[in-house]
Amino acid sequence: MKVLVTDEISKNGLLPILDDPRITVDFKVGLPKEELHQVIGDYQAIITRSMTQVDEALLEHATNLKMIARAGVGIDNVDVDAASSRGIIVVNAPYGNVNSAAEHTMAILLSYCRNVTLANASLKSGQWQRAPFTGHELKEKTIGVIGLGKVGGRVALRCRAFEANVITYDPYISEKRAEDFGVKLVSLEDVIRFSDIITVHTPLNDETRDLITAEHFEGMQDGVFIVNCARGGIINEEAMLAALESGKCGGAAFDVWSQEPPKSDTLKKLIAHPKMLVTPHLGANTYEAQKNVAVDVSKEIVNYVDGRPISNA
Ligand code: NAD
Ligand code: MLT
């Protein structure tokens, strides 16, 4: 099986498992779309993260492709229907990076609340200022977690460890799951109305795109703080910018963007806004997570070659 790796994926995770005489692995990271279209026909498997769009146009050229392996959780960059209609198996690595994503959510949340990045820049520039960097505690804040899945559940537990009151909106979980995490399952309206901090952890799909709109911002607490370490576009970015500009929203921390790298005027303004703390899709960027997801997708390729069942198709 010829395997093409198109994004930055841990070689330490991939290579020991794919070191098999039946498998060859080529790394062609960051190929322009046209070049990718030219070479994809040679491969039976492609391993990607979120930077490669595995869309209809690519699949038209992928005449020998048997497997698309997404080294991470979100498969919103893969046209799963188009792949399935061609008999191509789509697998992901749904567990390996969720702890890292939860920790990054906490990192940007806490950094924002305690002005860590601003104070860091100030002291490094030779100033000694303290009052402008007075922050907020998480203790006794109401934190609304939207999507109590693998990442959201971990974030909820970590917020509880900070003695916050955690409420959650997730139409697909049971009361029991919420109870197990020690959080209250409520409606989206209640998360919007009562939360001091709102953090989203749903997949991005037709149902969750623009889950949070300008109308929702109107119903939020004044000074609400918003976190998105899931997918760009779950929170409408124009509405986010307007809420920051009007002062309705006290600040936000975003790791993910509807366009990556961000180029639109709205995203440039959002990123530049002084009340935004931003990172370039780093949620899964730890050595541990990258190794985990690379191991997981490599095992799936070996499963395929061995004719064994695929675990995460
Ligand atoms: P998951 O499937 O385990 O959990 C998602 C949860 O969202 C589920 O409980 C589901 O019931 C809920 N949900 C679905 N539709 C909903 C809706 N309309 N309203 C409210 N809840 C809804 O997924 P996960 O592994 O926890 O990942 C969560 C998100 O984090 C995904 O978007 C994933 O791509 C993203 N992620 C980002 C990074 C990063 O690098 N920033 C890393 C890992 C995961
Ligand atoms: C994921 O969905 O797993 C993350 O966004 C991380 C990545 O893009 O690799």
Coordinates of C-alpha atoms and ligand atoms in Angstrom, one line a residue:
M1 CA 0.0 0.0 0.0
K2 CA 1.4 3.4 -1.0
V3 CA 0.6 6.0 1.7
L4 CA 0.8 9.8 1.2
V5 CA 1.2 12.0 4.3
T6 CA 0.1 15.6 3.4
D7 CA 0.2 17.4 6.8
E8 CA 2.6 17.7 9.7
I9 CA 2.2 14.3 11.4
S10 CA 4.5 12.7 14.0
K11 CA 7.1 10.5 12.3
N12 CA 7.8 8.9 15.7
G13 CA 4.2 7.8 15.8
L14 CA 3.9 6.7 12.1
L15 CA 7.1 5.1 11.1
P16 CA 7.6 2.3 13.6
I17 CA 4.1 0.9 12.8
L18 CA 4.2 1.5 9.0
D19 CA 7.7 0.0 8.8
D20 CA 6.2 -3.0 6.9
P21 CA 7.5 -4.4 3.6
R22 CA 3.9 -4.1 2.2
I23 CA 3.7 -0.4 2.9
T24 CA 5.6 2.6 1.6
V25 CA 5.2 6.1 3.1
D26 CA 5.8 9.4 1.3
F27 CA 5.8 12.7 3.1
K28 CA 4.6 15.6 0.9
V29 CA 3.6 18.2 3.4
G30 CA 1.9 21.4 2.3
L31 CA 1.7 20.5 -1.4
P32 CA -0.2 23.1 -3.5
K33 CA -3.7 21.8 -4.5
E34 CA -2.8 21.3 -8.2
E35 CA 0.3 19.3 -7.3
L36 CA -1.6 17.2 -4.8
H37 CA -4.2 16.5 -7.6
Q38 CA -1.4 15.3 -9.9
V39 CA 0.1 12.9 -7.4
I40 CA -2.8 11.5 -5.5
G41 CA -3.7 8.9 -8.2
D42 CA -0.5 7.0 -7.2
Y43 CA -1.6 6.4 -3.6
Q44 CA -4.0 3.9 -1.8
A45 CA -4.0 5.9 1.4
I46 CA -3.7 9.5 2.5
I47 CA -3.0 10.7 6.0
T48 CA -4.0 14.2 6.8
R49 CA -4.7 16.7 9.6
S50 CA -6.9 19.7 9.1
M51 CA -4.9 21.6 6.5
T52 CA -5.7 19.3 3.6
Q53 CA -9.1 19.6 2.0
V54 CA -10.1 16.1 1.0
D55 CA -12.9 17.3 -1.3
E56 CA -14.7 16.1 -4.4
A57 CA -12.1 17.8 -6.6
L58 CA -9.3 15.8 -4.9
L59 CA -11.2 12.6 -4.9
E60 CA -11.8 12.8 -8.7
H61 CA -8.0 12.4 -9.1
A62 CA -7.7 9.8 -6.3
T63 CA -8.4 6.8 -8.6
N64 CA -6.6 4.3 -6.4
L65 CA -7.5 5.6 -3.0
K66 CA -8.8 3.1 -0.5
M67 CA -8.4 5.0 2.8
I68 CA -8.5 8.5 4.1
A69 CA -6.9 8.6 7.6
R70 CA -7.5 11.8 9.5
A71 CA -4.9 12.1 12.3
G72 CA -7.3 13.9 14.7
V73 CA -10.9 14.2 15.7
G74 CA -12.6 16.6 13.2
I75 CA -13.4 15.2 9.8
D76 CA -15.0 18.5 8.6
N77 CA -12.1 18.8 6.0
V78 CA -13.1 15.5 4.5
D79 CA -16.1 15.1 2.1
V80 CA -17.2 11.8 3.7
D81 CA -20.2 11.3 1.5
A82 CA -18.1 11.8 -1.7
A83 CA -15.5 9.4 -0.3
S84 CA -18.1 6.8 0.8
S85 CA -19.8 6.9 -2.6
R86 CA -16.4 5.9 -4.1
G87 CA -16.0 3.1 -1.6
I88 CA -13.1 4.9 0.2
I89 CA -12.9 4.3 3.9
V90 CA -12.6 7.4 6.1
V91 CA -11.0 6.8 9.5
N92 CA -10.1 9.3 12.3
A93 CA -8.2 9.2 15.6
P94 CA -11.0 10.2 17.9
Y95 CA -9.2 9.9 21.3
G96 CA -5.5 10.7 21.0
N97 CA -5.6 14.5 21.2
V98 CA -8.7 15.2 23.3
N99 CA -6.8 15.6 26.5
S100 CA -4.5 18.1 24.8
A101 CA -7.5 20.0 23.3
A102 CA -9.0 20.2 26.8
E103 CA -5.8 21.4 28.3
H104 CA -5.4 24.0 25.6
T105 CA -8.9 25.2 26.3
M106 CA -8.0 25.7 29.9
A107 CA -4.7 27.3 28.9
I108 CA -6.3 30.0 26.8
L109 CA -9.2 30.5 29.3
L110 CA -6.9 31.0 32.2
S111 CA -4.4 33.1 30.3
Y112 CA -7.2 35.4 29.3
C113 CA -8.7 35.6 32.8
R114 CA -5.3 36.5 34.3
N115 CA -4.0 38.6 31.4
V116 CA -1.0 36.4 31.2
T117 CA -0.1 37.2 27.5
L118 CA -0.5 41.0 28.0
A119 CA 1.5 41.1 31.3
N120 CA 4.2 38.9 29.7
A121 CA 4.6 41.4 26.8
S122 CA 4.5 44.4 29.2
L123 CA 7.2 43.1 31.5
K124 CA 9.4 42.0 28.6
S125 CA 9.1 45.5 27.2
G126 CA 10.7 46.8 30.4
Q127 CA 7.5 48.0 32.1
W128 CA 6.5 47.2 35.7
Q129 CA 2.7 47.5 35.7
R130 CA 0.3 45.5 37.8
A131 CA -3.1 47.3 38.0
P132 CA -3.9 47.1 34.3
F133 CA -3.6 43.3 34.5
T134 CA -6.0 42.7 37.3
G135 CA -7.9 39.6 36.3
H136 CA -10.8 37.3 37.2
E137 CA -11.1 34.0 39.1
L138 CA -12.9 31.0 37.7
K139 CA -14.1 30.1 41.2
E140 CA -17.9 30.5 41.5
K141 CA -18.3 31.7 37.9
T142 CA -21.0 30.0 35.8
I143 CA -19.3 28.2 32.9
G144 CA -21.5 27.0 30.0
V145 CA -20.0 24.1 28.1
I146 CA -21.7 23.5 24.8
G147 CA -21.1 19.9 23.7
L148 CA -20.3 17.6 26.6
G149 CA -18.3 15.0 24.5
K150 CA -14.7 13.9 24.9
V151 CA -13.2 17.4 25.0
G152 CA -16.2 19.2 26.5
G153 CA -16.4 16.6 29.3
R154 CA -12.8 17.0 30.2
V155 CA -13.1 20.8 30.2
A156 CA -16.1 20.6 32.5
L157 CA -14.2 18.4 35.0
R158 CA -11.2 20.8 34.9
C159 CA -13.5 23.8 35.4
R160 CA -15.1 22.1 38.4
A161 CA -11.7 21.6 39.8
F162 CA -11.5 25.4 39.8
E163 CA -14.7 25.5 41.8
A164 CA -16.8 26.9 39.0
N165 CA -20.5 26.1 38.5
V166 CA -20.7 24.2 35.2
I167 CA -23.8 24.0 33.1
T168 CA -24.0 22.2 29.8
Y169 CA -26.1 22.2 26.6
D170 CA -25.9 19.0 24.5
P171 CA -29.0 17.6 22.9
Y172 CA -27.4 14.2 22.3
I173 CA -26.4 13.2 25.8
S174 CA -28.4 11.8 28.7
E175 CA -29.0 13.5 32.1
K176 CA -26.9 10.6 33.5
R177 CA -23.8 11.7 31.5
A178 CA -24.2 15.3 32.7
E179 CA -24.6 14.0 36.3
D180 CA -21.5 11.8 36.0
F181 CA -19.5 14.9 35.1
G182 CA -21.1 16.8 38.0
V183 CA -22.7 19.4 35.7
K184 CA -26.3 20.5 35.0
L185 CA -27.8 19.7 31.6
V186 CA -29.8 22.8 30.5
S187 CA -31.2 24.3 27.3
L188 CA -29.1 26.4 24.9
E189 CA -31.1 29.4 26.0
D190 CA -30.1 28.9 29.7
V191 CA -26.4 28.5 28.8
I192 CA -26.7 31.8 26.9
R193 CA -28.6 33.6 29.7
F194 CA -26.7 32.4 32.8
S195 CA -23.1 31.8 31.8
D196 CA -20.3 34.2 32.7
I197 CA -18.1 32.1 30.4
I198 CA -19.2 30.0 27.4
T199 CA -17.0 27.4 25.7
V200 CA -18.0 25.4 22.7
H201 CA -17.0 21.8 22.1
T202 CA -19.3 20.5 19.3
P203 CA -18.2 19.1 15.9
L204 CA -18.6 21.5 13.0
N205 CA -21.5 20.4 10.8
D206 CA -24.6 21.9 9.1
E207 CA -26.3 21.9 12.5
T208 CA -23.6 23.6 14.5
R209 CA -22.3 26.1 11.9
D210 CA -23.4 29.5 13.4
L211 CA -24.7 27.8 16.5
I212 CA -24.0 31.1 18.3
T213 CA -25.3 34.1 16.4
A214 CA -25.8 37.8 17.0
E215 CA -29.2 37.1 18.5
H216 CA -27.6 34.8 21.1
F217 CA -25.0 37.4 22.0
E218 CA -27.9 39.9 22.8
G219 CA -29.2 37.5 25.4
M220 CA -25.9 36.9 27.1
Q221 CA -24.6 38.4 30.3
D222 CA -22.9 41.8 29.9
G223 CA -19.1 41.2 29.8
V224 CA -19.5 37.5 28.9
F225 CA -16.3 35.7 28.0
I226 CA -16.3 33.2 25.0
V227 CA -13.9 30.4 24.2
N228 CA -13.6 28.4 21.0
C229 CA -11.1 25.6 20.9
A230 CA -13.4 23.4 18.7
R231 CA -13.9 24.7 15.2
G232 CA -14.1 28.1 13.5
G233 CA -17.6 28.9 12.5
I234 CA -19.5 27.3 15.4
I235 CA -19.6 30.9 16.8
N236 CA -20.5 33.3 14.0
E237 CA -17.3 35.3 13.7
E238 CA -19.0 38.5 12.5
A239 CA -21.3 38.4 15.5
M240 CA -18.3 37.7 17.7
L241 CA -16.5 40.8 16.4
A242 CA -19.6 42.9 16.7
A243 CA -20.1 41.8 20.4
L244 CA -16.5 42.7 21.2
E245 CA -16.8 46.1 19.4
S246 CA -20.1 46.9 21.2
G247 CA -18.6 45.9 24.6
K248 CA -21.4 43.3 25.1
C249 CA -18.7 40.7 25.2
G250 CA -15.8 41.2 27.6
G251 CA -13.4 39.1 25.7
A252 CA -12.7 35.9 23.8
A253 CA -10.1 33.2 23.4
F254 CA -10.1 31.4 20.0
D255 CA -7.8 28.7 18.8
V256 CA -9.7 27.9 15.6
W257 CA -11.0 29.9 12.6
S258 CA -13.5 29.4 9.7
Q259 CA -10.6 30.0 7.4
E260 CA -7.1 28.7 8.3
P261 CA -4.8 30.5 7.8
P262 CA -7.2 33.4 8.4
K263 CA -7.3 35.9 5.5
S264 CA -10.7 37.6 5.5
D265 CA -11.2 41.1 6.8
T266 CA -13.5 39.9 9.5
L267 CA -10.9 37.4 10.8
K268 CA -8.1 39.9 10.6
K269 CA -10.1 42.4 12.6
L270 CA -11.1 39.7 15.1
I271 CA -7.5 38.5 15.6
A272 CA -6.3 42.1 16.0
H273 CA -9.0 43.0 18.5
P274 CA -7.4 43.9 21.9
K275 CA -10.0 41.7 23.8
M276 CA -9.1 38.6 21.8
L277 CA -6.5 36.0 22.9
V278 CA -5.6 34.0 19.8
T279 CA -3.7 30.8 18.9
P280 CA -3.2 29.2 15.5
H281 CA -5.0 25.9 15.9
L282 CA -2.7 24.6 18.6
G283 CA -5.3 22.5 20.6
A284 CA -3.8 19.2 19.5
N285 CA -0.2 20.4 19.2
T286 CA 1.5 18.5 21.9
Y287 CA 4.2 15.8 21.4
E288 CA 1.9 13.4 23.3
A289 CA -1.2 14.0 21.2
Q290 CA 0.6 14.1 17.9
K291 CA 2.3 10.8 18.7
N292 CA -1.0 9.2 19.8
V293 CA -3.0 10.2 16.7
A294 CA -0.2 9.1 14.4
V295 CA -0.1 5.7 16.1
D296 CA -3.9 5.4 15.9
V297 CA -4.1 6.1 12.1
S298 CA -1.1 3.9 11.4
K299 CA -2.7 1.0 13.1
E300 CA -5.8 1.5 10.9
I301 CA -3.7 1.3 7.8
V302 CA -2.1 -1.9 9.0
N303 CA -5.5 -3.2 9.9
Y304 CA -6.6 -2.6 6.3
V305 CA -3.5 -4.2 4.8
D306 CA -4.0 -7.2 7.1
G307 CA -7.7 -7.4 6.2
R308 CA -8.7 -6.9 9.8
P309 CA -11.7 -4.7 10.9
I310 CA -11.1 -1.0 11.0
S311 CA -11.7 0.5 14.5
N312 CA -12.7 4.1 13.8
A313 CA -14.2 4.2 10.3
Ligands
NAD1 P1 -17.1 14.5 20.5 O1 -17.8 14.0 19.3 O2 -16.6 13.6 21.5 O3 -18.1 15.5 21.3 C1 -18.9 16.5 20.6 C2 -20.1 16.7 21.5 O4 -20.9 17.7 20.9 C3 -21.0 15.4 21.6 O5 -21.3 15.2 23.0 C4 -22.3 15.8 20.9 O6 -23.5 15.2 21.4 C5 -22.3 17.3 21.0 N1 -23.1 18.0 20.0 C6 -23.3 17.6 18.7 N2 -24.1 18.5 18.1 C7 -24.4 19.4 19.1 C8 -25.3 20.6 19.1 N3 -26.0 21.0 18.0 N4 -25.4 21.3 20.2 C9 -24.7 20.9 21.3 N5 -23.9 19.8 21.4 C10 -23.8 19.1 20.3 O7 -16.0 15.5 19.9 P2 -14.7 15.9 20.7 O8 -13.6 14.9 20.4 O9 -15.0 16.3 22.1 O10 -14.3 17.2 19.9 C11 -15.0 18.4 20.1 C12 -14.6 19.4 19.1 O11 -13.2 19.8 19.3 C13 -14.6 19.0 17.6 O12 -15.1 20.1 16.8 C14 -13.2 18.7 17.3 O13 -12.9 18.8 15.9 C15 -12.5 19.8 18.1 N6 -11.1 19.5 18.4 C16 -10.3 20.6 18.2 C17 -8.9 20.4 18.5 C18 -8.0 21.6 18.3 O14 -6.9 21.4 17.9 N7 -8.4 22.8 18.6 C19 -8.4 19.2 19.0 C20 -9.3 18.2 19.1 C21 -10.7 18.3 18.9
MLT2 C1 -8.7 17.7 15.5 O1 -9.8 17.8 15.1 O2 -8.3 16.6 15.9 C2 -7.9 18.9 15.7 O3 -8.4 20.1 15.3 C3 -6.4 18.8 15.5 C4 -5.9 18.8 14.2 O4 -6.3 19.5 13.3 O5 -5.0 18.0 13.9

